[in-house]
Tab-separated table of C-alpha atoms in Angstrom:
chain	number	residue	atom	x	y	z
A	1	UNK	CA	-45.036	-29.673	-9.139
A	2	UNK	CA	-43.140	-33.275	-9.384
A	3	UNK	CA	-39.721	-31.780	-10.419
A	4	UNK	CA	-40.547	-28.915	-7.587
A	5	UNK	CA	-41.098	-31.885	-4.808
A	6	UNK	CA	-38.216	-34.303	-6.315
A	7	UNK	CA	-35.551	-31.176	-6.451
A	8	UNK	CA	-35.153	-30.690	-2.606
A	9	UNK	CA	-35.458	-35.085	-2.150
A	10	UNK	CA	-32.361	-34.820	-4.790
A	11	UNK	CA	-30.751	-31.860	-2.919
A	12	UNK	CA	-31.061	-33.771	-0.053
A	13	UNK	CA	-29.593	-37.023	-0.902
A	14	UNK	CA	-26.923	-35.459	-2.779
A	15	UNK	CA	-25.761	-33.683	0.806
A	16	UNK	CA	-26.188	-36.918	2.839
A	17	UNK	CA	-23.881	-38.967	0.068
A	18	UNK	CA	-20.895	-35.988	0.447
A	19	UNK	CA	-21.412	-36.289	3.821
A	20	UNK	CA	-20.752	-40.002	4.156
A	21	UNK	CA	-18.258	-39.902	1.590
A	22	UNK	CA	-16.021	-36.972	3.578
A	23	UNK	CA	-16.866	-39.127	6.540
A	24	UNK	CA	-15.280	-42.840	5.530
A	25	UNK	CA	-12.935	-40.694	3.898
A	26	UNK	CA	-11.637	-39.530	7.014
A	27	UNK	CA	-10.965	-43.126	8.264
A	28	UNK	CA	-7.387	-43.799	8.553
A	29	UNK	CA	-7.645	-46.824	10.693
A	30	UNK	CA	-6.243	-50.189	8.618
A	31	UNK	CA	-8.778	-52.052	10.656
A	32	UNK	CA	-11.673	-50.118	9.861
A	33	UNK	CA	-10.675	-50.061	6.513
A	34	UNK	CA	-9.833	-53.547	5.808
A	35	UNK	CA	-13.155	-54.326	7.871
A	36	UNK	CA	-15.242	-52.262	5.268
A	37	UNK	CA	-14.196	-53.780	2.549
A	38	UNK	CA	-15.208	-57.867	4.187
A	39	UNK	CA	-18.539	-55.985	5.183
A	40	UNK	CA	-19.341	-54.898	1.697
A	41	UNK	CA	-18.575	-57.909	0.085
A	42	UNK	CA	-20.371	-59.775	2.898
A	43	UNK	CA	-23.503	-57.608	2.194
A	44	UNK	CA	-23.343	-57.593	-1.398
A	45	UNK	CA	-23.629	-61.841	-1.089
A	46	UNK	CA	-26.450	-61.331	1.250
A	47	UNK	CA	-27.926	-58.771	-1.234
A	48	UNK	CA	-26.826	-61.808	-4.382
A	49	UNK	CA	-28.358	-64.409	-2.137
A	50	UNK	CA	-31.295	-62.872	-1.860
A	51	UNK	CA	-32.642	-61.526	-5.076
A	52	UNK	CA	-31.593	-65.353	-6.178
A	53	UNK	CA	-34.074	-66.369	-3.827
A	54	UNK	CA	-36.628	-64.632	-5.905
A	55	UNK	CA	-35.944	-66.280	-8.882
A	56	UNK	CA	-33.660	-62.956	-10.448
A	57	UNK	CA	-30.582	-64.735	-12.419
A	58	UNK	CA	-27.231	-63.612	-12.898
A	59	UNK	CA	-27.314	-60.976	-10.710
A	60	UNK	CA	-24.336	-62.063	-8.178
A	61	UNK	CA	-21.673	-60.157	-10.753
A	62	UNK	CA	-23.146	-57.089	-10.939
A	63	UNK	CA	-23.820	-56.818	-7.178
A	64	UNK	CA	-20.199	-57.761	-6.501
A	65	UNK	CA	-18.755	-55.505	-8.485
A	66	UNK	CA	-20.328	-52.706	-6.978
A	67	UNK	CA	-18.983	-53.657	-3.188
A	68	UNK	CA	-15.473	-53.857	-4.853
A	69	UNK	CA	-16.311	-50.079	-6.612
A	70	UNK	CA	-17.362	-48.625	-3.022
A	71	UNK	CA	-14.736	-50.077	-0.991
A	72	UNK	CA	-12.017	-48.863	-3.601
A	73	UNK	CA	-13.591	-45.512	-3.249
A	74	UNK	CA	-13.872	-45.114	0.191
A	75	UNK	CA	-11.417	-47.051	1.808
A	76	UNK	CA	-8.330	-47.168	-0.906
A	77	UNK	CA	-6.328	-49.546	-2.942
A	78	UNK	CA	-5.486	-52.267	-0.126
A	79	UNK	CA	-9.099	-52.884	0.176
A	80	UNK	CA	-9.599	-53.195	-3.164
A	81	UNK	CA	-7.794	-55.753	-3.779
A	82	UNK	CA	-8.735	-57.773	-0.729
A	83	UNK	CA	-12.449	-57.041	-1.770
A	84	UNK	CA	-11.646	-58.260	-4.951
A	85	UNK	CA	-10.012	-61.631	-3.451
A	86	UNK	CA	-12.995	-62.338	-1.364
A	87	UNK	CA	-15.858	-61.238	-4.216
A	88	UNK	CA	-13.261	-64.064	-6.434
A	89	UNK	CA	-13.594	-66.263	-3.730
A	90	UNK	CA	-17.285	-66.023	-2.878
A	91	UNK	CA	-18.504	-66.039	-6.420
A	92	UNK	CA	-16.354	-69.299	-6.858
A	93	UNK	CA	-17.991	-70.985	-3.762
A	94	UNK	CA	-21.657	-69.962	-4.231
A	95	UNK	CA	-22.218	-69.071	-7.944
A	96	UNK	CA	-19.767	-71.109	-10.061
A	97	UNK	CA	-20.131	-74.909	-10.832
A	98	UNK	CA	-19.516	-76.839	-8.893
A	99	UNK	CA	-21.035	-75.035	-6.194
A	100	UNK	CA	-19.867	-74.900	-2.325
A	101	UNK	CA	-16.343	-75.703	-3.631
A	102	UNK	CA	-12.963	-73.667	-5.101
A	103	UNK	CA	-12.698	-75.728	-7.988
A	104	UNK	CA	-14.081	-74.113	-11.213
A	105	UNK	CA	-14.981	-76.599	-14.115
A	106	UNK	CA	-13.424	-75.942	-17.696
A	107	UNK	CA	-16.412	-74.457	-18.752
A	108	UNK	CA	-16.965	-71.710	-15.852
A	109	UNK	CA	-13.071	-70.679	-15.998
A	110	UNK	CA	-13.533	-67.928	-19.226
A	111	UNK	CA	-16.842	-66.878	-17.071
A	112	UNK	CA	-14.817	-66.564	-13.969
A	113	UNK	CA	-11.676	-64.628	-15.180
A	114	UNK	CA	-14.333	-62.069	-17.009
A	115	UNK	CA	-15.558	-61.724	-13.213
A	116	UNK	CA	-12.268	-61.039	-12.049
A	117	UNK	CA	-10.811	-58.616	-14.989
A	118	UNK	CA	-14.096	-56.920	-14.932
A	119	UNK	CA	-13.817	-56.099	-11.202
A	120	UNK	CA	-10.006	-55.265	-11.714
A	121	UNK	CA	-11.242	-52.533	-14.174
A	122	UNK	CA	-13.822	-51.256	-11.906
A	123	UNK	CA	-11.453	-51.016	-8.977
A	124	UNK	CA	-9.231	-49.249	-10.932
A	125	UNK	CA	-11.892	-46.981	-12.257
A	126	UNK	CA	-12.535	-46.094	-9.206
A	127	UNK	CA	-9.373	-45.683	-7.748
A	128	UNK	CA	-8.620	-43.205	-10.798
A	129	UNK	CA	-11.784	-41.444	-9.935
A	130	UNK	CA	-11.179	-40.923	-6.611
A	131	UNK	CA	-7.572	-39.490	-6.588
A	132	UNK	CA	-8.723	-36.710	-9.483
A	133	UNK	CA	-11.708	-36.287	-7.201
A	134	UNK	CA	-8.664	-35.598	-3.856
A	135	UNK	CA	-6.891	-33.511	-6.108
A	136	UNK	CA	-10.071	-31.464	-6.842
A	137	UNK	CA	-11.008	-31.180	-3.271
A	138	UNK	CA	-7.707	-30.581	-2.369
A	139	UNK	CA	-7.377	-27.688	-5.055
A	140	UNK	CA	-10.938	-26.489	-3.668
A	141	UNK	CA	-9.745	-26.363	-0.211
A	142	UNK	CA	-7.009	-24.019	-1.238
A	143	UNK	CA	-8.711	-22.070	-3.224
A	144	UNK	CA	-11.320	-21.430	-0.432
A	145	UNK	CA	-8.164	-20.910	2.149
A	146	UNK	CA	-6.963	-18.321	-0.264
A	147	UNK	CA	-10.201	-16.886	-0.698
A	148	UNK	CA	-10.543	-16.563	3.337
A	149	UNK	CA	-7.010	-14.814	3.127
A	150	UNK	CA	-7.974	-12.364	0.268
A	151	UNK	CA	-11.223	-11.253	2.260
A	152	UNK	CA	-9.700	-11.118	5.234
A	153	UNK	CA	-6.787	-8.896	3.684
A	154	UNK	CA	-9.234	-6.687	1.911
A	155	UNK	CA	-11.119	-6.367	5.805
A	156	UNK	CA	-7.982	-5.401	7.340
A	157	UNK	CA	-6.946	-2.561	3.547
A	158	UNK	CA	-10.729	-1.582	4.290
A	159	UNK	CA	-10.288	-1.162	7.989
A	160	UNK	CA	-7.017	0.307	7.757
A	161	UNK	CA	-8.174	3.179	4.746
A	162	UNK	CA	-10.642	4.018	7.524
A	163	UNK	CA	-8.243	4.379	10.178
A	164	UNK	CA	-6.193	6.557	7.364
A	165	UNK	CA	-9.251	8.622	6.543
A	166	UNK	CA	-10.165	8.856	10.119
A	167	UNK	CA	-6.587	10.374	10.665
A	168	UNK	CA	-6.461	12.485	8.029
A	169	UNK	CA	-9.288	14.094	9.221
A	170	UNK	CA	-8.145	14.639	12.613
A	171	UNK	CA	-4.626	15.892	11.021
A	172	UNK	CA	-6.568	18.354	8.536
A	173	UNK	CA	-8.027	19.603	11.586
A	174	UNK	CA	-5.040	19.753	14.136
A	175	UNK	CA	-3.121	21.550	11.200
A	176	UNK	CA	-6.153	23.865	10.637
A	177	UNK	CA	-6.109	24.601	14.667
A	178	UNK	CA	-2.553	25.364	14.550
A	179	UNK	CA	-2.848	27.859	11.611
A	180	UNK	CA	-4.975	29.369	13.500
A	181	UNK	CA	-3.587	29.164	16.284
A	182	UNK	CA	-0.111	30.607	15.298
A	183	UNK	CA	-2.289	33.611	13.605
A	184	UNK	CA	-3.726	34.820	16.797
A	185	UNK	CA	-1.273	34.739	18.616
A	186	UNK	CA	1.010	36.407	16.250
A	187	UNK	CA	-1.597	39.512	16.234
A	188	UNK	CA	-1.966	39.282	20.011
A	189	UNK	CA	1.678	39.467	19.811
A	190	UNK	CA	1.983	42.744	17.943
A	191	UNK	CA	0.683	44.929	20.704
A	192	UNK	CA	2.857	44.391	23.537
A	193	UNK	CA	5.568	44.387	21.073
A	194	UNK	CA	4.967	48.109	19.449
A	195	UNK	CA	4.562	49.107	23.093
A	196	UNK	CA	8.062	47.250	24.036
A	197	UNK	CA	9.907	48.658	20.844
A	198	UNK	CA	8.550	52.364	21.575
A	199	UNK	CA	9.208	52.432	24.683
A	200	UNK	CA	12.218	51.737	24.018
A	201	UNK	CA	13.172	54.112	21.552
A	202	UNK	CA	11.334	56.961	23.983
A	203	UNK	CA	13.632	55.815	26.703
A	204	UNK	CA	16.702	55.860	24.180
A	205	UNK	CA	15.857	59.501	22.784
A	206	UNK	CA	14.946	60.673	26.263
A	207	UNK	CA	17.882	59.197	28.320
A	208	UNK	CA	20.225	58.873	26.391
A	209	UNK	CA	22.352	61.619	28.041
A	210	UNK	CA	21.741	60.406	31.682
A	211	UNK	CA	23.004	56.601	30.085
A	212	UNK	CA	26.203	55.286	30.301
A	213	UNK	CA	27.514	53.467	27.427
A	214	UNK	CA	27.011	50.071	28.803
A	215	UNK	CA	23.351	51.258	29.592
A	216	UNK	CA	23.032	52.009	26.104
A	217	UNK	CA	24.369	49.172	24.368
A	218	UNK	CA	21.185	47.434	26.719
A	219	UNK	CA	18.657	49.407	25.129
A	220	UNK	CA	20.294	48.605	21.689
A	221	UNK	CA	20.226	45.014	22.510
A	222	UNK	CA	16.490	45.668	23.710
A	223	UNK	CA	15.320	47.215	19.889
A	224	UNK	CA	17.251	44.842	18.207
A	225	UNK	CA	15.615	41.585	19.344
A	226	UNK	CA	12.501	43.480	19.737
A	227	UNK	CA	12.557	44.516	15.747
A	228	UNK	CA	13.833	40.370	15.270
A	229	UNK	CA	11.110	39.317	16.895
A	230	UNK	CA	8.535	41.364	14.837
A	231	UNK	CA	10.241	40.261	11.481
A	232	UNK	CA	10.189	36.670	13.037
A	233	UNK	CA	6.090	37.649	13.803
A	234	UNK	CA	5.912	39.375	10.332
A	235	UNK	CA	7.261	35.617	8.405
A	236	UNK	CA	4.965	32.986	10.926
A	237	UNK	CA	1.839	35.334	9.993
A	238	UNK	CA	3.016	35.018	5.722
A	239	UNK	CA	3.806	31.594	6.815
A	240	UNK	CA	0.019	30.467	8.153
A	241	UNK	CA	-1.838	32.800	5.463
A	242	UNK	CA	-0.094	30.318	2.724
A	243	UNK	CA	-1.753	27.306	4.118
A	244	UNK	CA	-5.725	29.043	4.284
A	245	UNK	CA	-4.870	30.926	1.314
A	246	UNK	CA	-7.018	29.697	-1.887
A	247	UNK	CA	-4.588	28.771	-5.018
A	248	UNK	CA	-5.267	30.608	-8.436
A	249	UNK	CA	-3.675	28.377	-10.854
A	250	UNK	CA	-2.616	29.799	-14.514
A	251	UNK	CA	-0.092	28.682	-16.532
A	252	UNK	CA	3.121	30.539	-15.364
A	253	UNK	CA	5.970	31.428	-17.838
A	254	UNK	CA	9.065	31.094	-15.443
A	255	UNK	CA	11.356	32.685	-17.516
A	256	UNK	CA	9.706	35.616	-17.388
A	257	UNK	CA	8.691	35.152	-13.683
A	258	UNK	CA	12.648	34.819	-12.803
A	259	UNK	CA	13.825	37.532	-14.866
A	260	UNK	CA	11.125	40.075	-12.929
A	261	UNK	CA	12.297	38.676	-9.841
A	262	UNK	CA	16.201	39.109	-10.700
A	263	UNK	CA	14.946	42.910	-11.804
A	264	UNK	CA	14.001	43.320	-8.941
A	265	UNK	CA	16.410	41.876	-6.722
A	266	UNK	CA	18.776	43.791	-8.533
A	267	UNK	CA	17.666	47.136	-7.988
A	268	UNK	CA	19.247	46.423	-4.047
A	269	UNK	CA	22.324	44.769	-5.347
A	270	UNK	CA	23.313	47.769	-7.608
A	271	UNK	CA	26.719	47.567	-5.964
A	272	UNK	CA	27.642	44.144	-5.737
A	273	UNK	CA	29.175	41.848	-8.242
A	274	UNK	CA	26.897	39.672	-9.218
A	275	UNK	CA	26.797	37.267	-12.325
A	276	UNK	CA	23.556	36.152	-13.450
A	277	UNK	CA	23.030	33.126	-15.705
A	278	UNK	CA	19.565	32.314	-16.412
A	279	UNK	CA	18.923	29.514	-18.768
A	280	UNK	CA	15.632	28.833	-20.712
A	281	UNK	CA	12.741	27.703	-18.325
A	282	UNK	CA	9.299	26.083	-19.484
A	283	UNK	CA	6.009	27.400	-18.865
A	284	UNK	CA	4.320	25.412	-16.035
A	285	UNK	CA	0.867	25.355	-13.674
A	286	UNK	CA	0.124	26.933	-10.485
A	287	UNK	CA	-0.144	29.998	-8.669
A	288	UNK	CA	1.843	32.702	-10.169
A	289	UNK	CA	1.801	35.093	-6.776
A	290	UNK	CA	2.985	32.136	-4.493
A	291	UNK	CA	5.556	30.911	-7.406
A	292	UNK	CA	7.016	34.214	-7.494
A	293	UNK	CA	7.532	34.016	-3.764
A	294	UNK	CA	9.320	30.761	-4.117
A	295	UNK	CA	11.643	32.141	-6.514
A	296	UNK	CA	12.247	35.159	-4.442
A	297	UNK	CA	13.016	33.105	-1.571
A	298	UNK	CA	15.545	31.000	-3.721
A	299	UNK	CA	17.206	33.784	-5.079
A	300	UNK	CA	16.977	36.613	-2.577
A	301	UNK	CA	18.572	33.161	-0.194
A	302	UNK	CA	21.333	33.209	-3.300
A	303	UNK	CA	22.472	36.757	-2.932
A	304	UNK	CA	22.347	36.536	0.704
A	305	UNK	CA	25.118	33.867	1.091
A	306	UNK	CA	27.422	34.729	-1.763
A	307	UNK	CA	27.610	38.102	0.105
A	308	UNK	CA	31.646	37.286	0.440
A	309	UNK	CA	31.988	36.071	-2.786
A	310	UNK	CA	33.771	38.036	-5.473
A	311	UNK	CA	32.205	37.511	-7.817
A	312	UNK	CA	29.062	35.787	-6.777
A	313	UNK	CA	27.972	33.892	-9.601
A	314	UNK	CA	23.859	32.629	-9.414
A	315	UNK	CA	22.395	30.232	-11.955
A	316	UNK	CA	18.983	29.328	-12.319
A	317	UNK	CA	17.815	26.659	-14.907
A	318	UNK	CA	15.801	23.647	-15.829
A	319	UNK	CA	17.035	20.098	-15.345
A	320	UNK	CA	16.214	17.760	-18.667
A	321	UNK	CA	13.122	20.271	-19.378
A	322	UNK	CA	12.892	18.190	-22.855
A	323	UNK	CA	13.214	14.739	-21.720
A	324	UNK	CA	10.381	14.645	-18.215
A	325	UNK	CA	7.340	14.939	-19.910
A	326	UNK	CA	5.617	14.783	-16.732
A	327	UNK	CA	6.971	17.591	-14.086
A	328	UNK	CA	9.238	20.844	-14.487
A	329	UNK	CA	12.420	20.574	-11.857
A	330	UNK	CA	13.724	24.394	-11.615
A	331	UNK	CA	16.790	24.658	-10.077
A	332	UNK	CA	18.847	27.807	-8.235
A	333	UNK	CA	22.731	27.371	-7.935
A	334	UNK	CA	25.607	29.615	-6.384
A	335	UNK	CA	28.507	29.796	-4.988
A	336	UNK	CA	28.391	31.260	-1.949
A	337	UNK	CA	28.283	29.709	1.430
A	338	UNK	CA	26.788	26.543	1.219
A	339	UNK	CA	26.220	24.170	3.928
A	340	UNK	CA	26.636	21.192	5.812
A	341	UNK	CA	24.820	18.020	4.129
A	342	UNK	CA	24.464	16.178	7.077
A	343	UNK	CA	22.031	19.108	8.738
A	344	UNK	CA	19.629	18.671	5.066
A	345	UNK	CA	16.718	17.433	6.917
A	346	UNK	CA	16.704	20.859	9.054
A	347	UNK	CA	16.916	23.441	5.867
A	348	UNK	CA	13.200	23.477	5.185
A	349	UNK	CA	11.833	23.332	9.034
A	350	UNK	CA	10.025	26.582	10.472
A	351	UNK	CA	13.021	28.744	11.954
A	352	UNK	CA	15.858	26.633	11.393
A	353	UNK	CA	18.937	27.937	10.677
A	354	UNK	CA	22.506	26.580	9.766
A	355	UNK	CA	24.123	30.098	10.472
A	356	UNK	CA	24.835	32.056	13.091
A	357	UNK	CA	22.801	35.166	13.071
A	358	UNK	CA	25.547	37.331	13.300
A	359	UNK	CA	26.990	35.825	9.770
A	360	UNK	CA	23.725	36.111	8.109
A	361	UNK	CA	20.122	37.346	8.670
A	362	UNK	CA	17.192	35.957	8.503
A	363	UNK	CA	14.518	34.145	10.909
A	364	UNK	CA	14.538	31.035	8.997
A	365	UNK	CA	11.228	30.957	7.496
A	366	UNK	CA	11.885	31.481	3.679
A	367	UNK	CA	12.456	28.169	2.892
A	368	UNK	CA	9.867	26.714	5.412
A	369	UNK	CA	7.931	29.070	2.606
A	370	UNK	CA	9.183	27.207	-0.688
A	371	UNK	CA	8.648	24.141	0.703
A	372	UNK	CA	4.745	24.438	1.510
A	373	UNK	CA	4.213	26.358	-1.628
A	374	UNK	CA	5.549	23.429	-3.615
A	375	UNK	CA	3.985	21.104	-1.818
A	376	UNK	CA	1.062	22.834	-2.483
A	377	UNK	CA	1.425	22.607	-5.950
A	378	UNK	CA	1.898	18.824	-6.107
A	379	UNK	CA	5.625	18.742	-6.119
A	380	UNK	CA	8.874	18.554	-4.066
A	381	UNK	CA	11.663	20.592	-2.918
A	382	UNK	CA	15.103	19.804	-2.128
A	383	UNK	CA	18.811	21.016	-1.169
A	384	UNK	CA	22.219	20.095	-2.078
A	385	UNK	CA	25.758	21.584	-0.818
A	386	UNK	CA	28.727	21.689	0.328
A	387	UNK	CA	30.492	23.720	2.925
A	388	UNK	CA	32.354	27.289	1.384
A	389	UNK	CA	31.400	25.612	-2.047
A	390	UNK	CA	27.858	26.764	-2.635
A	391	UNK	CA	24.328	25.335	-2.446
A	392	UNK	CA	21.628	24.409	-5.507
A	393	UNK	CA	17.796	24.367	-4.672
A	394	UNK	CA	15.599	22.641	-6.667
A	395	UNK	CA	11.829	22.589	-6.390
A	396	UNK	CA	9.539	20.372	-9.316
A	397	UNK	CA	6.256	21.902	-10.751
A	398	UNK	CA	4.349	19.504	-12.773
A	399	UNK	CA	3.258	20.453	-15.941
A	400	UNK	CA	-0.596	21.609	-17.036
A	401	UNK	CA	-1.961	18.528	-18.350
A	402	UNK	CA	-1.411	16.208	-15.131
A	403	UNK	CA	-1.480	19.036	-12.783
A	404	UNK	CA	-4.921	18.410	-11.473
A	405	UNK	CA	-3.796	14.917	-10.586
A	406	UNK	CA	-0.277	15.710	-8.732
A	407	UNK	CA	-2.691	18.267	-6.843
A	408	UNK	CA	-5.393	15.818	-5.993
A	409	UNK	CA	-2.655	13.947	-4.266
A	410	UNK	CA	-0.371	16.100	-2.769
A	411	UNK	CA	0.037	16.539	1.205
């Protein structure tokens, strides 16, 4: 129970000295510093005076010493020194023989410079003391301004992930709105369309021979952008049913995968001139139905723009398979039209197109396509070409063990 009721008088004290001593140490003034230093040594002869009074001996050192040890600490090295001249001065007058005078016998002079070395040590003790003890405080204060800075840095990370999550959230659900958004209204667009395009073709069969030519070419015109707009319907409907649709993933041989798709592909180009170079391609992870559609994208894109080309020449490969041990980057190359570089950034938007219609078809969805699909997957798509000098696609895959990962923090 004693060390219970002495802790908080200890705790207590403790606080009131740190106090004081941040207090005096805040005094800058030269007076009021100078002034502390004649009122300690004042009050430590008052204290000397008085326990000689009752009868306690050789006592005024001691009590001297300690004014010049708390005037060095708290008001510096100038008032030290002039502590240490007047405790010199006063011990000389009051304590030394002959007393009530400066002069200090032969005898008293060893006893009097021990006085004054031993309070030249103390000051400097204490002056030694109290710059390591500035230097500690002034380390602490930085280290608690750099703590303040670190938590308020990790408020503002924490606040800001929130914000992040907050708008990811509302994104998942704006893109899950527009998904379905574009799917409804591509269905509710089919009707009126059928009814447009056979219409159409009634009135074409019908009145054909009541039509003049110009009339006709109308009605042409008419079916044509009627049938564009249901392929353009057909590839935003694929489009949306790639971002609800739920990946399988497998591992996926893509040499195998390309050559079925080039099989394929081929069948239609039975009478072009076409040179196929297909170099040896890893197996990788994902979906095999939505990789195949990539690579029929990329290639069926291939044959479309070397159309001109005798002969067209498509290669698809693998850049540095053996060296990246972490992702597969699958590339397809030809030599048809290519394209402008400085138009890149449009290439994998929804119904962009770098050609005129009337050059090449399409509604400018396919790669819109790759480029979710991949993303999908965890990786990335690109383009590179040049105008009349071809165009290489490549799209990275990353490989089964760290596939889960690339997944977890893709788009």
């Amino acid at each position: 129970m004693t060390e219970l009721a002495e802790g908080p008088t200890h705790v207590g004290v403790r606080r009131n000295l740190a106090y004081w001593n941040q207090e005096f140490q805040r005094i800058h003034s030269p007076i009021l510093r100078y002034g502390f230093a004649v009122v300690s040594v004042a009050i430590a002869l008052g204290v000397a005076f008085a326990l000689q009074y009752y009868q306690f001996r050789d006592v005024e050192l001691p009590v001297l010493t300690v004014a010049i040890a708390f005037t060095t600490w708290y008001a510096g090295a100038g008032p030290s020194v002039l502590a240490v001249l007047l405790s010199s001065a006063c011990f000389a007058y009051f304590f030394a023989e002959p007393i009530y005078s400066f002069y200090i016998s032969r005898r008293d002079l060893p006893y009097f410079f021990v006085f004054v070395a031993w309070s030249v040590i103390v000051a400097s003790f204490s002056a030694v003391r109290r710059r390591i003890e500035d230097s500690l405080r002034q380390a602490r204060d930085n280290l608690q301004v750099e703590v303040e800075q670190r938590r308020h840095r990790e408020d503002e990370i924490r606040k800001l992930n929130r914000e992040l999550g907050k708008r990811a959230a509302e994104l998942e659900a704006s893109n899950k709105e527009l998904e379905s958004f574009a799917y409804s209204v591509s269905h509710d667009l089919r009707a009126p369309l059928r009814h447009m395009v056979g219409y159409s073709e009634l009135l074409q069969r019908q009145a054909s021979s009541l039509l003049d030519e110009k009339s006709q070419r109308f009605i042409r015109t008419i079916l044509d952008s009627a049938k564009r707009m249901g392929n353009l319907i057909d590839d935003l409907l694929a489009f949306s049913r790639i971002g609800r649709a739920e990946t399988r993933e497998t591992e996926v041989d893509l040499e195998q995968l390309v050559k079925e798709v080039v099989a394929e592909i081929g069948q239609d180009m039975k009478s072009r001139d076409i040179a196929w170079k297909i170099g040896a391609l890893p197996v990788c992870y994902g979906d095999r139905s939505m990789l195949k559609l990539v690579v029929v994208n990329l290639v069926s894109n291939a044959a479309k723009f070397t159309r001109m080309r005798r002969p067209a020449e498509i290669e698809i490969g693998c850049v540095d398979c053996n060296k990246n041990k972490e992702e597969v980057e699958v590339f397809v190359r030809d030599n048809g039209a290519g394209f402008d570089m400085q138009y890149v950034n449009k290439l994998f938007g929804v119904f962009q197109r770098l050609h005129l219609p009337e050059q090449f078809e399409g509604t400018g969805i396919g790669l819109a396509t790759v480029q979710r699909i991949i993303h999908r997957h965890g990786g990335k798509v690109r383009g590179e070409g040049a105008v009349d000098q071809g165009a290489t696609f490549y799209f990275s895959l990353p490989k089964a063990q760290d596939a889960a990962e690339r997944r977890a923090n893709a788009p």
